[in-house]
Amino acid sequence: MISQRYKPTNPINIIGNKTNIDNIIKWINEWNNETINSKNKKKCLLVSGNSGIGKTLSIELILKSLNYNIIELSSDEERNKEYITHNIKPILQNTKTIFGKKNALVVNDLDCLNDYGFISALTECIKETKIPILCTCNDRYNQAFKTFANYCEDIKFKNPNTNDIYKFICPIIKTEKIQITEINARILIENSNNDIRNILNNLHFYTHKSTIQTKKDTSQIGIFNMTTTMFSQLNDFEEKYKTFWLDSDLIPLMIHENYINNTIKSKDEEKSFDNLLSSSSSISDVDIFQSDVENTNWELMPYIAVNCIKATSSCHSKSQIKFPSFLGKTSTKNKKKRMIQDLSNKYSEYKLSYITFKLDYLNNILLILFERLFNDKTKGRITKFVVNCLNFNFTKEDIQEHLFDLIIICEKYEKYNYKLIDTKTKTAIGKGFAKIE
C-alpha cells in the first residue's frame, strides 16, 4: 500500500508544520526535573489539528529520535477515570525503563471520549507526573477540554499547503507509474482536504480513466449525514468513497447498525433475501479486514472502504439512521471485564485470568458470603459477614455495587442480590464496614 511504503521514518520528512515540530522537540528537551518543580512550566503538550495531518506520527517519530520509551493510550482502549487512576497514574512516577530509556505518555484522540471523568483524571495526572505527557485531538476548542487545556502547552497543526503536498507526491507518482496529470493531482489534493494519508490511499486506486470533480469535501458533515450518503442510491462510487474517509472508524459500524432496515425490499422474497445476503457478506469481509487493521496493517483500509460501499449497494436511505448500539455494549463489557480482573487481583496473590475467576470462583464466593450471612442467626452475624468480605480483600463498594452484577446470572443466585436485602440489614452492613475499615 502506498501510504505505508512512503510513511516518513524521520521527523524532518514530515510534510509541513516544521515550526510546530521544532517546538515539540524543544519542549521535550526542556522537560526535566526543573519542569516538575516549576509553576510556570507546563507538564503536558496538547497537539491539535485535522485528522490525517500527521500529529500522532510526528510525536511518535520525535520521541523515537530522542530515544524515549512511548507509553501509548490510544482511542480504541477503554478510557475512563478508574482506568487512569489505577493503571496510568502509577506509571507516571517512573522516569525511566529498566534499560535506561526515558518514559513519555502519549494520549491519542482526546475527542474520542467514552467517560468524561477521563479528562478530569488525566488533569490530576498532569499535576503529579514525573514524565512528559503528550496529547492529540482534532477539535482544540471542545468544551470538554476547557479546564484541561490550562495545564497544557498548546501547539496547533495546520494542513500542509497544496504545493508542498504536490512536491511530496510527485516522485511517488513517477516511481509508482501512476498516470495522473498535474491538474488532476492538485484537484485530488484539494478534494482530500489536504489529508496526506487520504491522498496516498486515493492515489493507490487511481487510474488514468478516473474522473475527478472539483468538489471539495467538508469535514463538518455529521456522521448521520455521512451514513445517509453511503446508503443513498443517488451517489456514485467516488462520492461514497470520499465520504468513507471522513470517518473511517465509525462509518462501518453505522452501516452494520442500519443496513437491515435500509435493505431494498422487493415483491420477490428471494430477491429481498439476496440483497440482504449481499450486504451482510460485505460487512463480514469488512470485519475480517478490520481485525488485521487493528494489528497496524493499514494498507487494508481502502479494501474496507470498498466493501462498505459494496454493503450499501443494495440499500436505500429511507429508514431512520440509528447510532451503533455496539459501542454502548462494548463499553459496558470492557468495564465489567476490568472490574472482574480487579476483584481477582484482590482475591488471590496468584494472577488469575478474568475468565477463570468469573467461571470458577465468582459465583462460589458470592454463595459462601451470603449463605453464611443468611444462616447465621447470632447477634454478631453482621460483623462476621464484614470480616469475611475483608478476608477476601473486598470493599463495601465491591459487595454493594459490583459482586452480584458480575456473576453468571441464574435463578439460583437471585436471592444473593444485595439490592434485595432488607434495608435494616444493609444499613447494619454499611455501619459494620465503616467501623472495621
Short mmCIF file of C-alpha atoms in Angstrom, two decimals:
data_model
loop_
_atom_site.label_atom_id
_atom_site.label_comp_id
_atom_site.label_asym_id
_atom_site.label_seq_id
_atom_site.Cartn_x
_atom_site.Cartn_y
_atom_site.Cartn_z
CA MET A 1 0.00 0.00 0.00
CA ILE A 2 1.39 3.43 -0.99
CA SER A 3 0.57 5.11 2.34
CA GLN A 4 2.73 2.56 4.19
CA ARG A 5 5.59 2.42 1.70
CA TYR A 6 6.10 6.18 1.84
CA LYS A 7 5.35 6.72 5.52
CA PRO A 8 8.03 9.07 6.97
CA THR A 9 10.58 7.50 9.28
CA ASN A 10 12.18 10.74 10.47
CA PRO A 11 10.63 13.98 11.77
CA ILE A 12 12.40 16.02 9.09
CA ASN A 13 10.44 14.13 6.41
CA ILE A 14 7.03 15.23 7.77
CA ILE A 15 5.24 17.47 5.25
CA GLY A 16 4.54 20.95 6.64
CA ASN A 17 4.37 22.18 10.28
CA LYS A 18 8.17 22.47 10.54
CA THR A 19 7.95 25.19 13.21
CA ASN A 20 5.50 23.13 15.25
CA ILE A 21 7.74 20.06 15.03
CA ASP A 22 10.73 22.14 16.21
CA ASN A 23 8.62 23.44 19.11
CA ILE A 24 7.68 19.88 20.13
CA ILE A 25 11.36 18.85 20.12
CA LYS A 26 12.27 21.95 22.14
CA TRP A 27 9.51 21.30 24.69
CA ILE A 28 10.58 17.68 25.17
CA ASN A 29 14.25 18.58 25.51
CA GLU A 30 13.40 21.19 28.14
CA TRP A 31 11.27 18.72 30.08
CA ASN A 32 13.32 17.77 33.15
CA ASN A 33 13.23 17.88 36.93
CA GLU A 34 13.08 21.67 36.83
CA THR A 35 9.81 21.39 34.92
CA ILE A 36 8.37 19.21 37.69
CA ASN A 37 9.07 21.83 40.33
CA SER A 38 8.36 24.96 38.29
CA LYS A 39 4.92 26.53 38.38
CA ASN A 40 5.48 28.25 35.04
CA LYS A 41 6.40 25.13 33.11
CA LYS A 42 3.51 23.02 31.81
CA LYS A 43 3.94 19.27 32.00
CA CYS A 44 1.60 18.34 29.15
CA LEU A 45 1.64 19.16 25.45
CA LEU A 46 -1.68 19.37 23.56
CA VAL A 47 -1.26 18.97 19.79
CA SER A 48 -4.42 19.74 17.81
CA GLY A 49 -5.33 19.71 14.13
CA ASN A 50 -7.41 17.97 11.48
CA SER A 51 -7.40 14.19 11.10
CA GLY A 52 -4.63 12.79 8.86
CA ILE A 53 -2.42 15.85 9.28
CA GLY A 54 0.44 13.95 10.96
CA LYS A 55 0.03 14.82 14.66
CA THR A 56 0.44 11.31 16.06
CA LEU A 57 3.14 10.34 13.56
CA SER A 58 5.16 13.49 14.35
CA ILE A 59 5.06 12.82 18.09
CA GLU A 60 5.97 9.15 17.59
CA LEU A 61 8.96 9.91 15.34
CA ILE A 62 10.21 12.73 17.56
CA LEU A 63 10.10 10.61 20.71
CA LYS A 64 11.83 7.71 18.96
CA SER A 65 14.54 10.01 17.62
CA LEU A 66 15.13 11.27 21.18
CA ASN A 67 15.32 7.67 22.47
CA TYR A 68 12.13 7.76 24.56
CA ASN A 69 10.05 4.75 25.55
CA ILE A 70 6.49 5.53 24.42
CA ILE A 71 3.61 4.58 26.72
CA GLU A 72 0.60 4.94 24.43
CA LEU A 73 -3.07 5.28 25.31
CA SER A 74 -5.00 5.09 22.04
CA SER A 75 -8.65 5.76 21.22
CA ASP A 76 -9.58 2.07 20.88
CA GLU A 77 -8.70 1.35 24.52
CA GLU A 78 -11.16 1.63 27.39
CA ARG A 79 -10.54 5.08 28.83
CA ASN A 80 -12.22 6.27 31.99
CA LYS A 81 -11.41 7.77 35.36
CA GLU A 82 -10.95 4.43 37.13
CA TYR A 83 -8.54 3.09 34.50
CA ILE A 84 -6.43 6.26 34.52
CA THR A 85 -6.27 6.34 38.33
CA HIS A 86 -5.35 2.68 38.83
CA ASN A 87 -3.31 1.85 35.71
CA ILE A 88 -1.79 5.02 34.27
CA LYS A 89 -1.18 7.27 37.28
CA PRO A 90 1.38 4.92 38.97
CA ILE A 91 3.40 4.67 35.73
CA LEU A 92 3.88 8.44 35.65
CA GLN A 93 6.26 8.23 38.62
CA ASN A 94 8.73 6.02 36.71
CA THR A 95 11.00 8.34 34.76
CA LYS A 96 12.98 5.56 33.06
CA THR A 97 12.68 1.92 31.99
CA ILE A 98 14.98 -0.79 33.35
CA PHE A 99 17.00 -0.34 30.15
CA GLY A 100 17.61 3.35 30.85
CA LYS A 101 15.17 4.81 28.30
CA LYS A 102 13.19 7.85 29.41
CA ASN A 103 9.42 7.35 29.54
CA ALA A 104 6.75 9.52 27.89
CA LEU A 105 2.98 9.11 27.89
CA VAL A 106 1.13 9.70 24.60
CA VAL A 107 -2.67 10.01 24.70
CA ASN A 108 -4.17 9.99 21.21
CA ASP A 109 -7.55 11.36 20.09
CA LEU A 110 -8.81 13.05 23.24
CA ASP A 111 -12.01 13.74 21.30
CA CYS A 112 -12.94 10.03 21.46
CA LEU A 113 -14.38 10.11 24.95
CA ASN A 114 -16.48 7.36 26.48
CA ASP A 115 -16.24 8.74 30.02
CA TYR A 116 -15.96 12.43 30.81
CA GLY A 117 -14.27 11.56 34.13
CA PHE A 118 -11.32 10.53 31.97
CA ILE A 119 -10.35 14.17 31.31
CA SER A 120 -10.52 15.17 34.97
CA ALA A 121 -8.42 12.13 35.93
CA LEU A 122 -5.87 13.00 33.24
CA THR A 123 -5.71 16.55 34.61
CA GLU A 124 -4.85 15.16 38.05
CA CYS A 125 -2.14 13.02 36.43
CA ILE A 126 -0.57 16.12 34.87
CA LYS A 127 -0.26 17.75 38.29
CA GLU A 128 1.73 14.80 39.69
CA THR A 129 3.59 13.39 36.65
CA LYS A 130 7.34 12.99 36.52
CA ILE A 131 7.36 12.18 32.79
CA PRO A 132 6.23 14.22 29.74
CA ILE A 133 2.61 13.79 28.65
CA LEU A 134 1.70 14.47 25.01
CA CYS A 135 -1.92 14.51 23.86
CA THR A 136 -3.58 14.87 20.44
CA CYS A 137 -7.06 15.99 19.47
CA ASN A 138 -8.92 17.18 16.39
CA ASP A 139 -11.07 19.87 18.00
CA ARG A 140 -8.94 22.05 20.30
CA TYR A 141 -11.99 24.09 21.33
CA ASN A 142 -14.10 21.17 22.52
CA GLN A 143 -15.76 22.30 25.77
CA ALA A 144 -14.60 19.12 27.49
CA PHE A 145 -11.00 20.42 27.23
CA LYS A 146 -11.70 23.91 28.63
CA THR A 147 -10.10 23.31 32.05
CA PHE A 148 -7.70 20.63 30.83
CA ALA A 149 -6.12 22.99 28.27
CA ASN A 150 -5.00 25.35 31.05
CA TYR A 151 -2.46 22.74 32.11
CA CYS A 152 -1.07 22.22 28.60
CA GLU A 153 1.33 23.85 26.19
CA ASP A 154 -0.69 24.49 23.04
CA ILE A 155 0.50 23.50 19.54
CA LYS A 156 -1.88 23.78 16.61
CA PHE A 157 -1.02 21.82 13.46
CA LYS A 158 -2.21 23.23 10.14
CA ASN A 159 -2.91 21.41 6.89
CA PRO A 160 0.13 21.45 4.57
CA ASN A 161 -0.40 23.64 1.52
CA THR A 162 -1.17 22.11 -1.86
CA ASN A 163 2.25 22.96 -3.36
CA ASP A 164 4.16 21.19 -0.55
CA ILE A 165 1.97 18.11 -0.87
CA TYR A 166 2.32 18.05 -4.65
CA LYS A 167 6.13 18.21 -4.33
CA PHE A 168 5.90 15.24 -1.94
CA ILE A 169 3.65 13.06 -4.12
CA CYS A 170 5.30 13.96 -7.47
CA PRO A 171 8.21 11.48 -7.11
CA ILE A 172 5.78 8.89 -5.73
CA ILE A 173 3.61 9.24 -8.84
CA LYS A 174 6.68 8.68 -11.04
CA THR A 175 8.02 5.77 -9.01
CA GLU A 176 4.63 4.01 -8.87
CA LYS A 177 3.96 4.86 -12.55
CA ILE A 178 0.57 6.39 -11.75
CA GLN A 179 -0.94 8.04 -14.82
CA ILE A 180 -2.31 11.30 -13.45
CA THR A 181 -1.92 14.84 -14.74
CA GLU A 182 -0.70 17.68 -12.52
CA ILE A 183 -4.14 19.32 -12.67
CA ASN A 184 -5.89 16.13 -11.53
CA ALA A 185 -3.28 15.58 -8.83
CA ARG A 186 -3.88 19.06 -7.41
CA ILE A 187 -7.66 18.57 -7.54
CA LEU A 188 -7.22 15.23 -5.75
CA ILE A 189 -5.24 17.00 -3.01
CA GLU A 190 -7.94 19.63 -2.52
CA ASN A 191 -10.78 17.09 -2.60
CA SER A 192 -8.99 15.18 0.17
CA ASN A 193 -8.84 18.32 2.36
CA ASN A 194 -5.02 18.17 2.16
CA ASP A 195 -5.12 14.96 4.25
CA ILE A 196 -1.88 13.26 3.14
CA ARG A 197 -2.89 9.76 4.27
CA ASN A 198 -6.18 10.05 2.37
CA ILE A 199 -4.38 11.40 -0.71
CA LEU A 200 -1.98 8.44 -0.83
CA ASN A 201 -4.85 5.97 -0.36
CA ASN A 202 -6.75 7.60 -3.22
CA LEU A 203 -3.66 7.53 -5.45
CA HIS A 204 -3.37 3.80 -4.84
CA PHE A 205 -6.71 3.26 -6.59
CA TYR A 206 -6.31 5.96 -9.22
CA THR A 207 -6.31 5.04 -12.91
CA HIS A 208 -5.95 7.36 -15.88
CA LYS A 209 -9.64 6.71 -16.61
CA SER A 210 -10.74 8.09 -13.24
CA THR A 211 -12.71 11.31 -13.34
CA ILE A 212 -12.12 13.90 -10.65
CA GLN A 213 -14.57 16.70 -9.99
CA THR A 214 -13.57 19.91 -8.27
CA LYS A 215 -15.91 19.31 -5.39
CA LYS A 216 -14.25 19.75 -2.04
CA ASP A 217 -15.26 17.56 0.91
CA THR A 218 -16.43 19.21 4.07
CA SER A 219 -15.20 17.69 7.29
CA GLN A 220 -18.08 19.38 9.13
CA ILE A 221 -20.69 16.92 7.80
CA GLY A 222 -22.26 14.92 10.64
CA ILE A 223 -21.98 11.15 10.95
CA PHE A 224 -25.72 10.67 10.29
CA ASN A 225 -25.46 12.63 7.03
CA MET A 226 -22.38 10.62 6.09
CA THR A 227 -24.31 7.40 6.64
CA THR A 228 -27.23 8.68 4.57
CA THR A 229 -24.77 9.49 1.77
CA MET A 230 -23.38 5.95 1.95
CA PHE A 231 -26.85 4.35 1.74
CA SER A 232 -28.26 6.65 -0.95
CA GLN A 233 -28.72 5.21 -4.45
CA LEU A 234 -28.21 8.71 -5.87
CA ASN A 235 -24.50 8.82 -5.00
CA ASP A 236 -21.84 7.13 -7.13
CA PHE A 237 -18.81 5.12 -6.01
CA GLU A 238 -16.42 8.09 -5.85
CA GLU A 239 -18.80 10.17 -3.73
CA LYS A 240 -19.23 7.29 -1.27
CA TYR A 241 -15.51 6.55 -1.27
CA LYS A 242 -14.67 10.15 -0.33
CA THR A 243 -17.40 10.12 2.35
CA PHE A 244 -15.97 6.95 3.92
CA TRP A 245 -12.65 8.67 4.65
CA LEU A 246 -14.37 11.47 6.58
CA ASP A 247 -14.84 9.00 9.46
CA SER A 248 -13.38 5.62 8.51
CA ASP A 249 -13.68 4.30 12.09
CA LEU A 250 -17.36 4.96 12.66
CA ILE A 251 -18.92 4.50 9.20
CA PRO A 252 -18.50 0.67 9.13
CA LEU A 253 -20.32 0.50 12.49
CA MET A 254 -23.08 2.83 11.23
CA ILE A 255 -23.60 0.63 8.18
CA HIS A 256 -23.67 -2.52 10.30
CA GLU A 257 -26.28 -0.99 12.62
CA ASN A 258 -28.59 0.25 9.82
CA TYR A 259 -28.22 -1.98 6.74
CA ILE A 260 -31.06 -4.39 7.64
CA ASN A 261 -33.70 -1.64 7.91
CA ASN A 262 -32.38 0.04 4.76
CA THR A 263 -32.03 -3.01 2.51
CA ILE A 264 -34.11 -2.57 -0.65
CA LYS A 265 -37.26 -4.69 -0.38
CA SER A 266 -38.76 -6.48 -3.36
CA LYS A 267 -42.06 -8.25 -4.06
CA ASP A 268 -39.90 -11.22 -4.86
CA GLU A 269 -38.85 -12.52 -1.42
CA GLU A 270 -35.85 -14.32 -2.91
CA LYS A 271 -34.58 -11.04 -4.38
CA SER A 272 -35.01 -9.29 -1.00
CA PHE A 273 -33.08 -12.09 0.68
CA ASP A 274 -30.30 -11.83 -1.93
CA ASN A 275 -29.98 -8.10 -1.23
CA LEU A 276 -29.70 -8.77 2.49
CA LEU A 277 -27.20 -11.57 1.91
CA SER A 278 -25.04 -9.35 -0.32
CA SER A 279 -24.86 -6.62 2.33
CA SER A 280 -24.16 -8.98 5.23
CA SER A 281 -21.45 -10.77 3.24
CA SER A 282 -19.65 -7.49 2.54
CA ILE A 283 -19.93 -6.43 6.18
CA SER A 284 -18.38 -9.77 7.19
CA ASP A 285 -15.47 -9.02 4.87
CA VAL A 286 -15.11 -5.60 6.50
CA ASP A 287 -14.87 -7.29 9.90
CA ILE A 288 -12.14 -9.64 8.66
CA PHE A 289 -10.12 -6.76 7.21
CA GLN A 290 -10.56 -4.68 10.37
CA SER A 291 -9.10 -7.42 12.55
CA ASP A 292 -5.88 -7.07 10.52
CA VAL A 293 -6.01 -3.27 10.55
CA GLU A 294 -6.10 -3.40 14.36
CA ASN A 295 -2.67 -5.05 14.09
CA THR A 296 -1.47 -1.91 12.21
CA ASN A 297 -1.97 -3.50 8.78
CA TRP A 298 -3.16 -0.11 7.47
CA GLU A 299 -2.82 -0.98 3.78
CA LEU A 300 -6.14 -2.84 4.05
CA MET A 301 -8.10 0.35 4.79
CA PRO A 302 -9.05 1.00 1.13
CA TYR A 303 -10.45 -2.53 0.91
CA ILE A 304 -12.59 -1.78 3.96
CA ALA A 305 -13.84 1.32 2.16
CA VAL A 306 -14.73 -0.68 -0.97
CA ASN A 307 -16.58 -3.36 0.98
CA CYS A 308 -18.51 -0.73 2.95
CA ILE A 309 -19.67 0.74 -0.35
CA LYS A 310 -20.50 -2.73 -1.64
CA ALA A 311 -22.55 -3.38 1.52
CA THR A 312 -24.71 -0.33 0.74
CA SER A 313 -25.17 -1.09 -2.97
CA SER A 314 -28.44 -2.94 -2.28
CA CYS A 315 -29.70 -0.37 0.22
CA HIS A 316 -31.51 2.95 0.21
CA SER A 317 -31.62 5.80 2.74
CA LYS A 318 -35.35 5.87 3.54
CA SER A 319 -35.31 4.47 7.08
CA GLN A 320 -34.19 6.34 10.18
CA ILE A 321 -30.44 6.15 10.77
CA LYS A 322 -29.51 4.92 14.26
CA PHE A 323 -26.27 5.22 16.21
CA PRO A 324 -24.40 1.91 16.77
CA SER A 325 -25.67 0.11 19.87
CA PHE A 326 -22.47 -1.96 19.66
CA LEU A 327 -20.43 0.92 21.11
CA GLY A 328 -22.50 1.09 24.27
CA LYS A 329 -22.41 -2.69 24.71
CA THR A 330 -18.65 -2.81 24.18
CA SER A 331 -18.05 -0.08 26.74
CA THR A 332 -20.16 -1.97 29.33
CA LYS A 333 -18.44 -5.27 28.52
CA ASN A 334 -14.96 -3.79 28.91
CA LYS A 335 -15.93 -2.10 32.16
CA LYS A 336 -17.20 -5.38 33.63
CA LYS A 337 -14.13 -7.24 32.41
CA ARG A 338 -11.91 -4.73 34.19
CA MET A 339 -13.97 -4.96 37.41
CA ILE A 340 -13.71 -8.77 37.40
CA GLN A 341 -9.95 -8.57 36.96
CA ASP A 342 -9.72 -6.09 39.85
CA LEU A 343 -11.69 -8.44 42.12
CA SER A 344 -9.48 -11.33 41.01
CA ASN A 345 -6.34 -9.38 41.92
CA LYS A 346 -7.78 -8.59 45.35
CA TYR A 347 -8.85 -12.19 45.97
CA SER A 348 -5.64 -14.01 45.10
CA GLU A 349 -1.95 -13.25 45.21
CA TYR A 350 -1.68 -15.57 42.20
CA LYS A 351 -2.71 -13.91 38.96
CA LEU A 352 -5.94 -15.45 37.66
CA SER A 353 -7.35 -14.55 34.28
CA TYR A 354 -10.64 -12.68 34.44
CA ILE A 355 -12.45 -15.53 32.63
CA THR A 356 -11.11 -18.18 35.09
CA PHE A 357 -12.12 -16.03 38.06
CA LYS A 358 -15.59 -15.40 36.59
CA LEU A 359 -16.32 -19.03 35.71
CA ASP A 360 -14.71 -20.88 38.61
CA TYR A 361 -14.66 -18.52 41.59
CA LEU A 362 -17.06 -15.57 41.50
CA ASN A 363 -20.40 -17.36 41.91
CA ASN A 364 -19.00 -19.58 44.68
CA ILE A 365 -17.60 -16.56 46.57
CA LEU A 366 -21.00 -14.86 46.44
CA LEU A 367 -22.72 -18.04 47.67
CA ILE A 368 -20.27 -18.55 50.54
CA LEU A 369 -20.50 -14.96 51.80
CA PHE A 370 -24.28 -14.60 51.72
CA GLU A 371 -25.18 -18.15 52.81
CA ARG A 372 -23.17 -17.58 55.97
CA LEU A 373 -24.96 -14.29 56.50
CA PHE A 374 -28.45 -15.74 55.94
CA ASN A 375 -27.89 -18.91 58.01
CA ASP A 376 -26.17 -17.20 60.92
CA LYS A 377 -28.79 -16.12 63.48
CA THR A 378 -26.33 -14.92 66.13
CA LYS A 379 -26.06 -11.30 67.23
CA GLY A 380 -22.62 -10.78 65.67
CA ARG A 381 -23.54 -12.10 62.21
CA ILE A 382 -23.10 -8.70 60.53
CA THR A 383 -19.60 -8.29 61.95
CA LYS A 384 -18.71 -11.83 60.83
CA PHE A 385 -20.03 -11.06 57.31
CA VAL A 386 -17.95 -7.88 57.06
CA VAL A 387 -14.83 -9.69 58.32
CA ASN A 388 -15.39 -12.48 55.75
CA CYS A 389 -15.64 -9.85 52.99
CA LEU A 390 -12.44 -8.16 54.17
CA ASN A 391 -10.69 -11.54 54.29
CA PHE A 392 -11.35 -11.71 50.55
CA ASN A 393 -9.96 -8.13 50.33
CA PHE A 394 -13.35 -6.89 49.11
CA THR A 395 -14.53 -3.38 49.94
CA LYS A 396 -18.03 -2.21 50.81
CA GLU A 397 -18.44 -0.95 47.21
CA ASP A 398 -17.44 -4.35 45.84
CA ILE A 399 -20.19 -6.04 47.84
CA GLN A 400 -22.86 -3.40 47.38
CA GLU A 401 -22.39 -2.50 43.72
CA HIS A 402 -20.20 -4.96 41.83
CA LEU A 403 -20.24 -8.56 43.01
CA PHE A 404 -23.77 -9.62 42.03
CA ASP A 405 -23.68 -7.70 38.73
CA LEU A 406 -20.55 -9.61 37.63
CA ILE A 407 -21.58 -13.22 38.32
CA ILE A 408 -23.08 -15.65 35.80
CA ILE A 409 -26.74 -14.92 36.42
CA CYS A 410 -29.21 -17.75 37.08
CA GLU A 411 -32.33 -18.04 39.22
CA LYS A 412 -30.44 -19.90 41.95
CA TYR A 413 -28.42 -16.79 42.81
CA GLU A 414 -31.19 -14.16 42.70
CA LYS A 415 -31.59 -14.22 46.47
CA TYR A 416 -27.96 -13.04 46.84
CA ASN A 417 -28.67 -9.74 45.08
CA TYR A 418 -27.55 -7.11 47.58
CA LYS A 419 -30.25 -4.72 46.38
CA LEU A 420 -32.96 -7.19 47.51
CA ILE A 421 -31.67 -7.49 51.07
CA ASP A 422 -33.86 -5.74 53.64
CA THR A 423 -32.96 -2.13 54.47
CA LYS A 424 -32.18 -2.86 58.12
CA THR A 425 -29.54 -5.46 57.22
CA LYS A 426 -28.00 -3.23 54.51
CA THR A 427 -27.72 -0.34 56.96
CA ALA A 428 -26.06 -2.61 59.53
CA ILE A 429 -23.58 -3.88 56.89
CA GLY A 430 -22.69 -0.30 55.93
CA LYS A 431 -22.04 0.60 59.55
CA GLY A 432 -20.07 -2.61 60.02
CA PHE A 433 -17.68 -1.75 57.17
CA ALA A 434 -17.31 1.82 58.45
CA LYS A 435 -16.45 0.56 61.92
CA ILE A 436 -13.93 -2.12 60.91
CA GLU A 437 -12.30 -0.33 57.96
#
